[in-house]
Amino acid sequence: QVQLQESGPGLVKPSQTLSLTCTVSGGSISSGNYYWSWIRQPAGKGLEWIGRIYTSGSTNYNPSLKSRVTISLDTSKNQFSLNLTSVTAADTAVYYCARVFETWGQGTLVTVSS
Amino acid sequence: QTVVTQEPSLTVSPGGTVTLTCASGTGAVTSGYYPNWFQQKPGQAPRALIYGTSNKYSWTPARFSGSLLGDKAALTLSGVQPEDEAEYYCLLYYGGAQGSWVFGGGTKLTVL
């Protein structure tokens, strides 16, 4: 049974880059015809899709975040990552990683503050 | 960005039936939007319930069903249980060159 776990700094300064990693266990990130997603949720608000990466390495991003987002895959570590540049307080949220949309990590809170 | 609209809140009695809907700002929702539905309880990650309009996961209770209703996607709960009280989100796919997904704003379902 595949499990996902987000990790990374819980506090990021404004204008800096938010970097998170999702570690996949119980299965290979490069096997199967899956894609791997990042989703976020500000406190008390709804879900926002950030983007996804296929096992081939191709990506799709939320148009509203596209200029600041990069999602990458590290098959040797069975991980995929999110980089979000030039963050502001509006990027404060719980960040989730997911396989397609059926398996989700527990989420990690990232606060943008000086 | 495209807006996906859900009822902000609904209330249902235990044992009753309720239908949540999901509308697209671009027009009628079809199977090509691959509607997904998720349940989220406070402090928990979302749990997937439905994919591709009406397909259930192995863990999806039988009382949950997905469909297209008029020009919207719909999630129907039949025989509602107290534990179904939660926030429900739909998710639609907007293909083309960008291939992006958009979540609805969520429906807070109260079982009372």
mmCIF file of C-alpha atoms in Angstrom:
data_model
loop_
_atom_site.group_PDB
_atom_site.id
_atom_site.type_symbol
_atom_site.label_atom_id
_atom_site.label_comp_id
_atom_site.label_asym_id
_atom_site.label_seq_id
_atom_site.Cartn_x
_atom_site.Cartn_y
_atom_site.Cartn_z
ATOM 1 C CA GLN A 1 0.000 0.000 0.000
ATOM 2 C CA VAL A 2 1.511 3.265 -1.154
ATOM 3 C CA GLN A 3 2.005 5.977 1.465
ATOM 4 C CA LEU A 4 3.126 9.564 0.993
ATOM 5 C CA GLN A 5 4.845 11.880 3.450
ATOM 6 C CA GLU A 6 5.534 15.575 2.973
ATOM 7 C CA SER A 7 8.607 17.190 4.501
ATOM 8 C CA GLY A 8 10.301 20.572 4.475
ATOM 9 C CA PRO A 9 10.652 23.835 6.384
ATOM 10 C CA GLY A 10 7.605 24.947 8.295
ATOM 11 C CA LEU A 11 8.602 28.603 8.087
ATOM 12 C CA VAL A 12 9.728 30.499 4.994
ATOM 13 C CA LYS A 13 10.557 34.195 4.742
ATOM 14 C CA PRO A 14 8.719 36.429 2.264
ATOM 15 C CA SER A 15 10.316 36.613 -1.192
ATOM 16 C CA GLN A 16 12.196 33.359 -0.607
ATOM 17 C CA THR A 17 11.588 29.934 -2.129
ATOM 18 C CA LEU A 18 9.351 27.324 -0.541
ATOM 19 C CA SER A 19 10.749 23.828 -1.058
ATOM 20 C CA LEU A 20 8.916 20.656 -0.089
ATOM 21 C CA THR A 21 9.561 16.983 -0.698
ATOM 22 C CA CYS A 22 7.122 14.108 -0.846
ATOM 23 C CA THR A 23 8.569 10.706 -0.021
ATOM 24 C CA VAL A 24 6.762 7.714 -1.442
ATOM 25 C CA SER A 25 6.861 4.384 0.389
ATOM 26 C CA GLY A 26 5.289 1.028 -0.372
ATOM 27 C CA GLY A 27 5.811 1.338 -4.102
ATOM 28 C CA SER A 28 8.086 2.767 -6.779
ATOM 29 C CA ILE A 29 7.443 6.318 -7.914
ATOM 30 C CA SER A 30 8.461 5.358 -11.437
ATOM 31 C CA SER A 31 6.214 2.342 -11.885
ATOM 32 C CA GLY A 32 2.712 2.425 -13.241
ATOM 33 C CA ASN A 33 0.961 5.069 -15.274
ATOM 34 C CA TYR A 34 0.538 7.543 -12.425
ATOM 35 C CA TYR A 35 1.042 11.193 -11.896
ATOM 36 C CA TRP A 36 2.077 12.889 -8.688
ATOM 37 C CA SER A 37 0.365 16.048 -7.490
ATOM 38 C CA TRP A 38 0.728 18.931 -5.086
ATOM 39 C CA ILE A 39 -2.336 20.571 -3.548
ATOM 40 C CA ARG A 40 -2.551 23.247 -0.875
ATOM 41 C CA GLN A 41 -5.122 24.566 1.561
ATOM 42 C CA PRO A 42 -4.940 27.864 3.468
ATOM 43 C CA ALA A 43 -6.330 27.668 6.967
ATOM 44 C CA GLY A 44 -10.119 27.647 6.930
ATOM 45 C CA LYS A 45 -10.282 27.755 3.154
ATOM 46 C CA GLY A 46 -10.674 25.384 0.235
ATOM 47 C CA LEU A 47 -8.285 23.230 -1.726
ATOM 48 C CA GLU A 48 -6.119 24.562 -4.539
ATOM 49 C CA TRP A 49 -4.432 22.342 -7.116
ATOM 50 C CA ILE A 50 -0.813 23.400 -7.640
ATOM 51 C CA GLY A 51 0.416 21.008 -10.285
ATOM 52 C CA ARG A 52 1.442 17.495 -11.214
ATOM 53 C CA ILE A 53 4.275 15.504 -12.680
ATOM 54 C CA TYR A 54 4.040 12.272 -14.635
ATOM 55 C CA THR A 55 6.515 9.459 -14.258
ATOM 56 C CA SER A 56 7.797 10.535 -17.673
ATOM 57 C CA GLY A 57 8.747 13.873 -16.134
ATOM 58 C CA SER A 58 6.177 15.970 -17.982
ATOM 59 C CA THR A 59 4.381 18.556 -15.884
ATOM 60 C CA ASN A 60 1.208 20.630 -15.714
ATOM 61 C CA TYR A 61 0.754 23.620 -13.433
ATOM 62 C CA ASN A 62 -2.040 25.797 -12.139
ATOM 63 C CA PRO A 63 -2.030 28.780 -14.520
ATOM 64 C CA SER A 64 -2.243 31.193 -11.601
ATOM 65 C CA LEU A 65 0.962 29.778 -10.082
ATOM 66 C CA LYS A 66 2.775 28.629 -13.190
ATOM 67 C CA SER A 67 5.364 31.409 -13.236
ATOM 68 C CA ARG A 68 6.526 30.495 -9.718
ATOM 69 C CA VAL A 69 6.160 26.699 -9.543
ATOM 70 C CA THR A 70 8.453 23.825 -10.398
ATOM 71 C CA ILE A 71 7.674 20.186 -9.659
ATOM 72 C CA SER A 72 10.407 17.611 -10.117
ATOM 73 C CA LEU A 73 10.927 13.891 -9.691
ATOM 74 C CA ASP A 74 13.837 12.042 -8.051
ATOM 75 C CA THR A 75 13.364 8.388 -8.850
ATOM 76 C CA SER A 76 16.580 7.370 -7.080
ATOM 77 C CA LYS A 77 15.124 8.617 -3.797
ATOM 78 C CA ASN A 78 11.517 7.724 -4.600
ATOM 79 C CA GLN A 79 10.566 11.339 -4.055
ATOM 80 C CA PHE A 80 9.047 14.263 -5.854
ATOM 81 C CA SER A 81 9.427 17.892 -4.932
ATOM 82 C CA LEU A 82 7.765 21.286 -5.070
ATOM 83 C CA ASN A 83 9.530 24.610 -5.430
ATOM 84 C CA LEU A 84 7.513 27.810 -5.155
ATOM 85 C CA THR A 85 9.458 31.024 -5.616
ATOM 86 C CA SER A 86 8.880 34.582 -4.409
ATOM 87 C CA VAL A 87 6.479 33.546 -1.671
ATOM 88 C CA THR A 88 4.196 35.922 0.200
ATOM 89 C CA ALA A 89 1.854 35.512 3.147
ATOM 90 C CA ALA A 90 -0.798 34.349 0.674
ATOM 91 C CA ASP A 91 1.230 31.166 0.175
ATOM 92 C CA THR A 92 0.776 30.176 3.824
ATOM 93 C CA ALA A 93 -1.110 26.893 3.746
ATOM 94 C CA VAL A 94 -1.112 23.192 4.447
ATOM 95 C CA TYR A 95 0.589 21.551 1.492
ATOM 96 C CA TYR A 96 -0.431 18.054 0.438
ATOM 97 C CA CYS A 97 1.171 15.648 -1.980
ATOM 98 C CA ALA A 98 -0.884 12.960 -3.686
ATOM 99 C CA ARG A 99 -0.639 10.087 -6.112
ATOM 100 C CA VAL A 100 -3.125 10.984 -8.820
ATOM 101 C CA PHE A 101 -5.834 12.002 -6.363
ATOM 102 C CA GLU A 102 -6.555 8.716 -4.632
ATOM 103 C CA THR A 103 -3.708 8.591 -2.134
ATOM 104 C CA TRP A 104 -2.744 11.660 -0.118
ATOM 105 C CA GLY A 105 -0.076 12.550 2.391
ATOM 106 C CA GLN A 106 -1.090 13.908 5.765
ATOM 107 C CA GLY A 107 -0.066 17.438 4.803
ATOM 108 C CA THR A 108 2.507 19.868 6.114
ATOM 109 C CA LEU A 109 1.915 23.427 7.271
ATOM 110 C CA VAL A 110 4.096 26.080 5.711
ATOM 111 C CA THR A 111 3.958 29.586 7.112
ATOM 112 C CA VAL A 112 5.387 32.534 5.215
ATOM 113 C CA SER A 113 6.514 35.151 7.682
ATOM 114 C CA SER A 114 9.554 37.233 8.515
ATOM 115 C CA GLN B 1 -9.013 31.336 -13.482
ATOM 116 C CA THR B 2 -12.066 29.142 -14.060
ATOM 117 C CA VAL B 3 -14.533 29.052 -11.175
ATOM 118 C CA VAL B 4 -16.074 25.802 -9.969
ATOM 119 C CA THR B 5 -19.146 26.352 -7.805
ATOM 120 C CA GLN B 6 -20.599 24.193 -5.047
ATOM 121 C CA GLU B 7 -23.335 24.837 -2.506
ATOM 122 C CA PRO B 8 -21.643 26.460 0.500
ATOM 123 C CA SER B 9 -23.643 24.417 2.969
ATOM 124 C CA LEU B 10 -26.336 21.759 3.157
ATOM 125 C CA THR B 11 -28.145 20.102 6.031
ATOM 126 C CA VAL B 12 -29.592 16.599 6.027
ATOM 127 C CA SER B 13 -31.246 14.379 8.611
ATOM 128 C CA PRO B 14 -29.738 11.024 9.522
ATOM 129 C CA GLY B 15 -31.032 8.363 7.157
ATOM 130 C CA GLY B 16 -31.959 10.944 4.573
ATOM 131 C CA THR B 17 -30.711 11.590 1.067
ATOM 132 C CA VAL B 18 -28.825 14.653 -0.123
ATOM 133 C CA THR B 19 -27.309 15.694 -3.429
ATOM 134 C CA LEU B 20 -24.322 18.003 -3.702
ATOM 135 C CA THR B 21 -23.617 19.639 -7.036
ATOM 136 C CA CYS B 22 -20.605 21.007 -8.857
ATOM 137 C CA ALA B 23 -20.926 23.596 -11.610
ATOM 138 C CA SER B 24 -18.338 24.920 -14.050
ATOM 139 C CA GLY B 25 -18.028 28.592 -14.930
ATOM 140 C CA THR B 26 -17.345 27.583 -18.525
ATOM 141 C CA GLY B 27 -20.645 25.778 -19.093
ATOM 142 C CA ALA B 28 -22.083 22.312 -18.688
ATOM 143 C CA VAL B 29 -20.031 19.710 -16.856
ATOM 144 C CA THR B 30 -19.558 16.591 -18.947
ATOM 145 C CA SER B 31 -17.705 13.335 -18.417
ATOM 146 C CA GLY B 32 -14.741 14.972 -20.119
ATOM 147 C CA TYR B 33 -14.206 17.029 -16.987
ATOM 148 C CA TYR B 34 -13.544 13.767 -15.107
ATOM 149 C CA PRO B 35 -15.343 14.931 -11.949
ATOM 150 C CA ASN B 36 -13.770 13.818 -8.698
ATOM 151 C CA TRP B 37 -15.246 14.086 -5.221
ATOM 152 C CA PHE B 38 -13.467 14.269 -1.878
ATOM 153 C CA GLN B 39 -14.507 14.229 1.762
ATOM 154 C CA GLN B 40 -12.550 16.183 4.352
ATOM 155 C CA LYS B 41 -13.065 16.136 8.088
ATOM 156 C CA PRO B 42 -11.495 18.711 10.422
ATOM 157 C CA GLY B 43 -7.780 18.251 10.882
ATOM 158 C CA GLN B 44 -7.579 15.493 8.279
ATOM 159 C CA ALA B 45 -6.342 15.210 4.747
ATOM 160 C CA PRO B 46 -9.015 14.914 2.061
ATOM 161 C CA ARG B 47 -10.190 11.407 1.255
ATOM 162 C CA ALA B 48 -11.048 10.509 -2.317
ATOM 163 C CA LEU B 49 -14.570 9.188 -2.858
ATOM 164 C CA ILE B 50 -15.359 9.314 -6.576
ATOM 165 C CA TYR B 51 -13.329 9.630 -9.775
ATOM 166 C CA GLY B 52 -14.310 9.916 -13.415
ATOM 167 C CA THR B 53 -17.874 11.075 -12.626
ATOM 168 C CA SER B 54 -19.157 7.905 -10.980
ATOM 169 C CA ASN B 55 -16.345 5.459 -10.247
ATOM 170 C CA LYS B 56 -15.858 4.451 -6.631
ATOM 171 C CA TYR B 57 -12.692 3.465 -4.826
ATOM 172 C CA SER B 58 -12.546 0.255 -2.860
ATOM 173 C CA TRP B 59 -13.027 2.234 0.342
ATOM 174 C CA THR B 60 -15.951 4.340 -0.843
ATOM 175 C CA PRO B 61 -19.112 3.473 1.098
ATOM 176 C CA ALA B 62 -21.942 2.195 -1.087
ATOM 177 C CA ARG B 63 -24.199 5.053 0.025
ATOM 178 C CA PHE B 64 -22.069 7.524 -1.969
ATOM 179 C CA SER B 65 -22.681 7.823 -5.694
ATOM 180 C CA GLY B 66 -21.536 10.200 -8.396
ATOM 181 C CA SER B 67 -23.351 11.291 -11.532
ATOM 182 C CA LEU B 68 -24.062 14.084 -13.977
ATOM 183 C CA LEU B 69 -27.239 15.956 -13.144
ATOM 184 C CA GLY B 70 -28.358 18.436 -15.750
ATOM 185 C CA ASP B 71 -25.326 20.571 -16.479
ATOM 186 C CA LYS B 72 -23.523 19.756 -13.245
ATOM 187 C CA ALA B 73 -21.629 16.954 -11.583
ATOM 188 C CA ALA B 74 -23.384 15.541 -8.549
ATOM 189 C CA LEU B 75 -22.586 13.547 -5.439
ATOM 190 C CA THR B 76 -25.539 11.808 -3.810
ATOM 191 C CA LEU B 77 -25.519 10.392 -0.307
ATOM 192 C CA SER B 78 -28.323 7.942 0.393
ATOM 193 C CA GLY B 79 -29.011 6.840 3.939
ATOM 194 C CA VAL B 80 -26.814 9.513 5.463
ATOM 195 C CA GLN B 81 -24.885 8.593 8.610
ATOM 196 C CA PRO B 82 -23.727 10.980 11.342
ATOM 197 C CA GLU B 83 -20.125 10.322 10.331
ATOM 198 C CA ASP B 84 -20.847 11.790 6.898
ATOM 199 C CA GLU B 85 -20.796 15.266 8.390
ATOM 200 C CA ALA B 86 -17.810 16.840 6.653
ATOM 201 C CA GLU B 87 -16.660 19.230 3.943
ATOM 202 C CA TYR B 88 -17.016 17.877 0.421
ATOM 203 C CA TYR B 89 -14.996 19.107 -2.540
ATOM 204 C CA CYS B 90 -15.421 18.455 -6.225
ATOM 205 C CA LEU B 91 -12.580 18.643 -8.714
ATOM 206 C CA LEU B 92 -12.842 19.195 -12.459
ATOM 207 C CA TYR B 93 -10.314 18.777 -15.248
ATOM 208 C CA TYR B 94 -9.789 21.539 -17.784
ATOM 209 C CA GLY B 95 -7.802 19.986 -20.578
ATOM 210 C CA GLY B 96 -6.241 21.580 -23.590
ATOM 211 C CA ALA B 97 -2.673 22.802 -23.609
ATOM 212 C CA GLN B 98 -2.555 23.595 -19.915
ATOM 213 C CA GLY B 99 -4.202 20.458 -18.615
ATOM 214 C CA SER B 100 -5.148 21.877 -15.249
ATOM 215 C CA TRP B 101 -7.490 20.833 -12.457
ATOM 216 C CA VAL B 102 -9.753 23.154 -10.471
ATOM 217 C CA PHE B 103 -11.362 22.458 -7.096
ATOM 218 C CA GLY B 104 -14.774 23.709 -6.143
ATOM 219 C CA GLY B 105 -15.118 25.874 -3.072
ATOM 220 C CA GLY B 106 -16.497 23.028 -0.992
ATOM 221 C CA THR B 107 -19.834 22.142 0.595
ATOM 222 C CA LYS B 108 -20.153 21.909 4.351
ATOM 223 C CA LEU B 109 -22.567 19.040 5.007
ATOM 224 C CA THR B 110 -24.271 19.044 8.379
ATOM 225 C CA VAL B 111 -26.094 15.949 9.606
ATOM 226 C CA LEU B 112 -28.767 17.078 12.011
#
